[in-house]
mmCIF file of C-alpha atoms in Angstrom:
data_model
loop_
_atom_site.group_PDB
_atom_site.id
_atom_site.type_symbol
_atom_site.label_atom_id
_atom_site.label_comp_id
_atom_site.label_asym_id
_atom_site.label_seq_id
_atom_site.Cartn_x
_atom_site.Cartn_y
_atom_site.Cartn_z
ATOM 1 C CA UNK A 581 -47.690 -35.963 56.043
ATOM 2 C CA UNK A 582 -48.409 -39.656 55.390
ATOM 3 C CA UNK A 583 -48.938 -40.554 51.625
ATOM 4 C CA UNK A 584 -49.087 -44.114 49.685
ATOM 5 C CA UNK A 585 -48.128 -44.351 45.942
ATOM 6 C CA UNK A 586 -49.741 -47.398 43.949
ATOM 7 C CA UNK A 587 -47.067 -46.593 40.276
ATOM 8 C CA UNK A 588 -49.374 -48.926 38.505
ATOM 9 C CA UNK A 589 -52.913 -48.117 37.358
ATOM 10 C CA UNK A 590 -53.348 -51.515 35.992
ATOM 11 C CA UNK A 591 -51.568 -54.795 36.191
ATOM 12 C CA UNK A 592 -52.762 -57.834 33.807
ATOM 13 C CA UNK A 593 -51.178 -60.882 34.477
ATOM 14 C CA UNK A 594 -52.460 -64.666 33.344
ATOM 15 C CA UNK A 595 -53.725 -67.228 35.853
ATOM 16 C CA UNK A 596 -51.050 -69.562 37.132
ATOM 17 C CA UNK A 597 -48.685 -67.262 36.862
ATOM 18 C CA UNK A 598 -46.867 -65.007 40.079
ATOM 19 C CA UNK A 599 -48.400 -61.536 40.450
ATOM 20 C CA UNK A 600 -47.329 -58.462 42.321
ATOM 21 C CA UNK A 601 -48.977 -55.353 42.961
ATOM 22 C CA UNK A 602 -46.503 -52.280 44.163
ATOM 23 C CA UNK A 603 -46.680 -50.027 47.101
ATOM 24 C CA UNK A 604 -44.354 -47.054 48.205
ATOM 25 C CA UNK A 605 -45.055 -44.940 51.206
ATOM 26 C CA UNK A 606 -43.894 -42.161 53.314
ATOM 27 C CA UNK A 607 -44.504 -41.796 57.191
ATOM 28 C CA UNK A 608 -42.999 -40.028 59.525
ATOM 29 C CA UNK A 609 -42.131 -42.822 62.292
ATOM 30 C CA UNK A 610 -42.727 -46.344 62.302
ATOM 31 C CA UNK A 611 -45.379 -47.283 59.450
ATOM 32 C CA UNK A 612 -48.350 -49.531 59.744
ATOM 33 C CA UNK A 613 -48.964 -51.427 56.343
ATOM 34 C CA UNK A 614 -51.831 -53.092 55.654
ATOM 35 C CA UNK A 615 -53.292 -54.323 51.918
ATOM 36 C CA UNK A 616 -56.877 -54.096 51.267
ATOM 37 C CA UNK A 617 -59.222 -55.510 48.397
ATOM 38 C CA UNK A 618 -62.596 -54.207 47.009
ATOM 39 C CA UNK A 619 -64.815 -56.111 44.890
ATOM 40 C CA UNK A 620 -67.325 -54.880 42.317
ATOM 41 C CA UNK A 621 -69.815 -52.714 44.717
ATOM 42 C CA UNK A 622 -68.563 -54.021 48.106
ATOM 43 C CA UNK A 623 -66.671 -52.420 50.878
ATOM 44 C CA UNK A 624 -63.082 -52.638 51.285
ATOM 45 C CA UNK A 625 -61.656 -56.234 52.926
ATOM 46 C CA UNK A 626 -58.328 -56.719 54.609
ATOM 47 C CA UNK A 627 -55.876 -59.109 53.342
ATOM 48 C CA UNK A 628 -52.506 -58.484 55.619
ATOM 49 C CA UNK A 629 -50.569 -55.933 57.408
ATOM 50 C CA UNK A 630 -47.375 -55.127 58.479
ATOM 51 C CA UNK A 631 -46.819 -53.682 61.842
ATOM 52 C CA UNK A 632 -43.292 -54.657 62.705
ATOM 53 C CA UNK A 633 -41.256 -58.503 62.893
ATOM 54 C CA UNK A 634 -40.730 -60.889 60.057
ATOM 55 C CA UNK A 635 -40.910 -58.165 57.101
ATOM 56 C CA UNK A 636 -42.620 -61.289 54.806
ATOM 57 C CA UNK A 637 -46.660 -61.154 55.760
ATOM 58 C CA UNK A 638 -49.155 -63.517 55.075
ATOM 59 C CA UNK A 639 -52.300 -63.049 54.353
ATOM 60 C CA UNK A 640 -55.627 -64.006 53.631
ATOM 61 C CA UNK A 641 -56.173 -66.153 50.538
ATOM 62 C CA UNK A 642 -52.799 -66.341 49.560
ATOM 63 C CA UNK A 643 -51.514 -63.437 49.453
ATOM 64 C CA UNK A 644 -48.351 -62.167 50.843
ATOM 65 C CA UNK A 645 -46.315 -58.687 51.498
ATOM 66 C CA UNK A 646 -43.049 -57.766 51.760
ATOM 67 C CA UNK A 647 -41.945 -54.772 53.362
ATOM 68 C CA UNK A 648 -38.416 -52.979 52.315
ATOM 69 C CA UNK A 649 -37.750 -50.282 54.813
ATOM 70 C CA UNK A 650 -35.034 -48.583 53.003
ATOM 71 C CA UNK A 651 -37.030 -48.642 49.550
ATOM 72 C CA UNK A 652 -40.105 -47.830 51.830
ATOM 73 C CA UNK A 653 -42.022 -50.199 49.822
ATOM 74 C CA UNK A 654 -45.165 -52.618 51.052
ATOM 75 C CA UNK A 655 -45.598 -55.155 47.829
ATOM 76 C CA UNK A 656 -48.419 -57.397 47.775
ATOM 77 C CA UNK A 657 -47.425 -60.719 45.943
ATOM 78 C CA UNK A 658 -49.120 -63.822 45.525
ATOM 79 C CA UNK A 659 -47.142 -66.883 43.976
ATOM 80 C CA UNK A 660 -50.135 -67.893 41.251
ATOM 81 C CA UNK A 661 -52.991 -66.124 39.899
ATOM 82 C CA UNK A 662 -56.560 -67.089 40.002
ATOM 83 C CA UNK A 663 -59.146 -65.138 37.933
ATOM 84 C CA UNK A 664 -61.026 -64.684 40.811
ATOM 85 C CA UNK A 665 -58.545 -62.466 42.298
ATOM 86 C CA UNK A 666 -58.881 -59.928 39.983
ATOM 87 C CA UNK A 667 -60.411 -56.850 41.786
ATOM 88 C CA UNK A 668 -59.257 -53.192 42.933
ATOM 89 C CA UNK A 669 -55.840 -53.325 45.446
ATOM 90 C CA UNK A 670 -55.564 -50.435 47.926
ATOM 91 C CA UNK A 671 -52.768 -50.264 49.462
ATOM 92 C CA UNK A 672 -52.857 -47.973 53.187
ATOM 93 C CA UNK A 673 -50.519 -46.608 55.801
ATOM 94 C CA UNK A 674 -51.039 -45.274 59.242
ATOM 95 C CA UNK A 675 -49.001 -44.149 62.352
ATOM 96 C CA UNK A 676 -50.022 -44.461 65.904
ATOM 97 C CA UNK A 677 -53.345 -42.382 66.798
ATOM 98 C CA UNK A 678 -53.057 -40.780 62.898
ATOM 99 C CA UNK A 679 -55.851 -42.222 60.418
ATOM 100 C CA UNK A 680 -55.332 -44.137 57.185
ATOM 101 C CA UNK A 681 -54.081 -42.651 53.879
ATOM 102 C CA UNK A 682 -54.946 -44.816 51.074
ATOM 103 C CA UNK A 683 -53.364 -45.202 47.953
ATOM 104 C CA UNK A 684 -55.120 -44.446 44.885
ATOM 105 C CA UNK A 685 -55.967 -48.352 43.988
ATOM 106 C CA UNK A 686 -54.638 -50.881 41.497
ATOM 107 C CA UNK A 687 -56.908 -52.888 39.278
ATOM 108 C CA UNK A 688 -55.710 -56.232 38.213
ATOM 109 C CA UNK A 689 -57.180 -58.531 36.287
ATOM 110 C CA UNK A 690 -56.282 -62.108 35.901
ATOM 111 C CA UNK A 691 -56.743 -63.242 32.481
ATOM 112 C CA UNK A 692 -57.658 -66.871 32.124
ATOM 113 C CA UNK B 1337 -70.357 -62.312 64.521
ATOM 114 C CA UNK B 1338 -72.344 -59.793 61.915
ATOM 115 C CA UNK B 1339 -70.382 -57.276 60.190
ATOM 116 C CA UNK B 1340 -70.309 -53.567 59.155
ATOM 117 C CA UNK B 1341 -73.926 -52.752 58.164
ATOM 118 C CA UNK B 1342 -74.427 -49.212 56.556
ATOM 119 C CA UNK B 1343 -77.562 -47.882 55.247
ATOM 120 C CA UNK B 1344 -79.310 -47.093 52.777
ATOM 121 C CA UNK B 1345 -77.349 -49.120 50.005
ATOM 122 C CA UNK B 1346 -78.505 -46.685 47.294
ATOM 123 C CA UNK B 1347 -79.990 -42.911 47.293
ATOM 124 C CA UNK B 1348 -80.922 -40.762 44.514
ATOM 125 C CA UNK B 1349 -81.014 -36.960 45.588
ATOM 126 C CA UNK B 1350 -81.296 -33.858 44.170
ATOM 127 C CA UNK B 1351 -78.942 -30.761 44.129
ATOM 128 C CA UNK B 1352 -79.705 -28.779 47.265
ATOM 129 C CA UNK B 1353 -81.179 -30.778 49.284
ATOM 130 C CA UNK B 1354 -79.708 -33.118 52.613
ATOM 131 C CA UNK B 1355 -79.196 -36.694 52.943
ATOM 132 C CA UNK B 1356 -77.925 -38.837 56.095
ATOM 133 C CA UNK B 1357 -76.173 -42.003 55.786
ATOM 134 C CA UNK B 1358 -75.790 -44.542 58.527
ATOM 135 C CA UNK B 1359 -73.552 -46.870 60.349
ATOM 136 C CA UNK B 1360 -73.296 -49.838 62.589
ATOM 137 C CA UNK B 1361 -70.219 -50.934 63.555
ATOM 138 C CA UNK B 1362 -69.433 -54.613 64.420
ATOM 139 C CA UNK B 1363 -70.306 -55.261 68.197
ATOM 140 C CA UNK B 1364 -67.691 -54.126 70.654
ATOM 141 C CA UNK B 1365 -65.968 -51.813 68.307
ATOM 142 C CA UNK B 1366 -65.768 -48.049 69.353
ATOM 143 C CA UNK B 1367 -63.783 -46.615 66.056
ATOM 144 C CA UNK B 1368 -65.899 -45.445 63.487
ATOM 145 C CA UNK B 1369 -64.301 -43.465 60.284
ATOM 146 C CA UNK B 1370 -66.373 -42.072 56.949
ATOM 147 C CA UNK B 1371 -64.429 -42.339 53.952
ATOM 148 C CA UNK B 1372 -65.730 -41.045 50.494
ATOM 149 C CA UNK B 1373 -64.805 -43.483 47.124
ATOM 150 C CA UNK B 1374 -64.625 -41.627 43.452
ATOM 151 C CA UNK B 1375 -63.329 -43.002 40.628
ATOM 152 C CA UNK B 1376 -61.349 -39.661 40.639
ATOM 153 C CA UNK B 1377 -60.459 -39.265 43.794
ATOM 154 C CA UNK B 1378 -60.206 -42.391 45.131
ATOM 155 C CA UNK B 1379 -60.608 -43.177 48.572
ATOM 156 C CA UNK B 1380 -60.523 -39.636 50.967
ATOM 157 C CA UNK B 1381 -60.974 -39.883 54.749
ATOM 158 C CA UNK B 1382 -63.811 -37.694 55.765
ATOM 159 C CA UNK B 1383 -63.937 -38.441 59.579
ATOM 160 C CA UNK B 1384 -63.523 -40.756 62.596
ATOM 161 C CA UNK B 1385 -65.341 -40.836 65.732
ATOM 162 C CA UNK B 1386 -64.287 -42.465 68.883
ATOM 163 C CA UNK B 1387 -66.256 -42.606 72.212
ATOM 164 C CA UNK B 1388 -68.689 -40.510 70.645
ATOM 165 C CA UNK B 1389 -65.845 -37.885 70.003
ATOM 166 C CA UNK B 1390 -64.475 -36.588 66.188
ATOM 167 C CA UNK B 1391 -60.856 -37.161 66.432
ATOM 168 C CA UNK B 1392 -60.254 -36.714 63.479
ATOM 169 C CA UNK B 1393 -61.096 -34.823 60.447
ATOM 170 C CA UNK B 1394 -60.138 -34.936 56.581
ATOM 171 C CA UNK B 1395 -60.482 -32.084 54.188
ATOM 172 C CA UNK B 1396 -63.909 -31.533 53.076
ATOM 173 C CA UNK B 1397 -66.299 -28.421 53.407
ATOM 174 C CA UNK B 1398 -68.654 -28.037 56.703
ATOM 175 C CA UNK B 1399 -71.275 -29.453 54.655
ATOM 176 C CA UNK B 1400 -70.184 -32.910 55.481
ATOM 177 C CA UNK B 1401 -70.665 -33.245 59.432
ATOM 178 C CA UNK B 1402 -71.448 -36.428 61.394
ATOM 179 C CA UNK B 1403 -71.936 -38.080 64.588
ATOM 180 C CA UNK B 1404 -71.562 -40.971 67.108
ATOM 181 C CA UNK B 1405 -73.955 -42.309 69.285
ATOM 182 C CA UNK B 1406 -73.194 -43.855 72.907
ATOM 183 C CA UNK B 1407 -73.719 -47.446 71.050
ATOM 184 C CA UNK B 1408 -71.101 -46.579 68.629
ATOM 185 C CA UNK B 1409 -73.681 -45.870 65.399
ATOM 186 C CA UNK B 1410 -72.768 -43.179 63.340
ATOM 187 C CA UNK B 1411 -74.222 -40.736 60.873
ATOM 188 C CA UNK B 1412 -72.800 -38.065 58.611
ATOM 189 C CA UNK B 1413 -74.802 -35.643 56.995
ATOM 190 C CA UNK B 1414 -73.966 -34.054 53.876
ATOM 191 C CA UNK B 1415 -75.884 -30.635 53.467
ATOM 192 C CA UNK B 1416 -76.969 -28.710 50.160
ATOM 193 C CA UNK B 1417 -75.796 -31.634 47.686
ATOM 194 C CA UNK B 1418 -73.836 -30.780 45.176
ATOM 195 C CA UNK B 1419 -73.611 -33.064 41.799
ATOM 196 C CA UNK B 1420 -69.980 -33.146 43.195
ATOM 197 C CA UNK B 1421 -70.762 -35.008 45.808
ATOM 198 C CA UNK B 1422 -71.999 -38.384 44.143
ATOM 199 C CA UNK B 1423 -69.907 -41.228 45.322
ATOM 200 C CA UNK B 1424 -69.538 -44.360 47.269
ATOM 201 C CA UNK B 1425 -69.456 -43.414 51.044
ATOM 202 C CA UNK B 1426 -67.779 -46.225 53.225
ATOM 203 C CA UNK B 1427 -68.139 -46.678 56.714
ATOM 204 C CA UNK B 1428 -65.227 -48.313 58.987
ATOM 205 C CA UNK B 1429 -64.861 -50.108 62.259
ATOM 206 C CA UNK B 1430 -62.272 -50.872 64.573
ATOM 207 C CA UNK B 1431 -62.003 -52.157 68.286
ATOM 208 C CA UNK B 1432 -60.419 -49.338 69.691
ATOM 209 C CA UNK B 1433 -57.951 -46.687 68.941
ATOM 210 C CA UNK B 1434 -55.750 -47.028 71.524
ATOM 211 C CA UNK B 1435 -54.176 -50.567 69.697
ATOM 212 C CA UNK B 1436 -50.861 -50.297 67.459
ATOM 213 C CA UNK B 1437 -51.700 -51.171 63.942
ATOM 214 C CA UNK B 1438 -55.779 -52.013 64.574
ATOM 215 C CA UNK B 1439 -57.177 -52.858 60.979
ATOM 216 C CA UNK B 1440 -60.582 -51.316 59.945
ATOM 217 C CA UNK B 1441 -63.267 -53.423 58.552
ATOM 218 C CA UNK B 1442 -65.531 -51.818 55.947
ATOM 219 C CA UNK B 1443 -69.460 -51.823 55.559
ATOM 220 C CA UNK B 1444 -70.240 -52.169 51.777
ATOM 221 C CA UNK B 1445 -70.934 -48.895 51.288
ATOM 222 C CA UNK B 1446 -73.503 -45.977 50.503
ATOM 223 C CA UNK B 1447 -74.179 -45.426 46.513
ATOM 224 C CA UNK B 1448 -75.049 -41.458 46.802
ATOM 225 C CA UNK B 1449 -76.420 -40.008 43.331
ATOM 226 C CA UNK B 1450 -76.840 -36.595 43.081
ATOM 227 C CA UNK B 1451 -78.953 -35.191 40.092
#
């Protein structure tokens, strides 16, 4: 069965400075990666996913993933903080014709 | 092009009683998936419809059905509330299922309130 682990609850980090929010997985096969972000009372939006090639994404406003096969990790970086991107981070896997498993969400919060 | 539109936005209900929540998916798209969002729970995958077809279904009782429509709108129904069963219900798009690594794009959601 697929799963998604997000260790951190929380993750405070100031603005200007580099921020990463963790991801582990398990999949049986080839995993599909992909980062989402929810604001307060809005749907989900995609920032980036992995599907296979460079194993450094890019994404939308800034952020970036990089995927470690053999530590089966998916971490969502971003080089410097603005305030505005503190939100909730899912992190979600899928395999070919299965549907997504989420992780349980980080919250960070950029502190001015 | 106009995005996931789901709705009602907001619905106040009462134990025992049934409530249906809609979906339209963004033009062309045939995928549609139900996920329900608690702050305990997180995110759980309740269903996804393609071609008018469930093919696939998460863990939640047979009080929670839905369906597709030849135009790709879905509905899911959610029998004999339960206070249980307050939450944010998202709704999902995507193209097709048939693509490796297809992303789903989110309406912004259902706010269901059971009292």
């Amino acid at each position: 069965a697929q799963s998604v682990a997000q260790p951190e609850d929380q993750v405070n980090v100031a603005e200007g400075n580099p921020l990463t929010v963790k991801c582990t997985y398990s999949v049986s096969g080839n995993p599909y990666l992909f980062w989402y972000v929810q604001y307060p009372n809005r749907g989900l939006q995609f920032l980036l996913k992995y599907i296979t090639g460079d194993n450094l994404v890019k994404g939308s406003y800034g952020f970036e993933a990089e995927f470690n096969k053999s530590q089966t990790s998916f971490h969502l970086k971003k080089p410097s903080a603005l305030v505005s991107d503190s939100a909730l981070y899912f992190c979600a896997v899928t395999n070919y014709g299965q549907n997504f498993v989420f992780g349980p969400g980080t919250r960070l919060s950029v502190l001015p | 092009k106009a995005g996931v539109t789901q709705t009602p936005r907001y619905l106040i209900k009462t134990r025992g009683q049934q409530v249906t929540l809609s979906c339209s998916p963004i033009s062309g798209h045939r995928s549609v998936s139900w996920y329900q969002q608690t702050p305990g729970q997180g995110l759980q995958f309740l269903f996804e419809y393609f071609s008018e077809t469930q093919r696939n279904k998460g863990n939640f009782p047979g009080r929670f059905s839905g369906r597709q429509f030849s135009n790709s709108r879905s509905e899911m129904n959610v029998s004999t509330l339960e206070l249980g069963d307050s939450a944010l219900y998202l709704c999902a798009s995507s193209p097709t299922r048939d693509t490796l690594g297809y992303e789903q794009y989110f309406g912004p959601g259902t706010r269901l309130t059971v009292t």
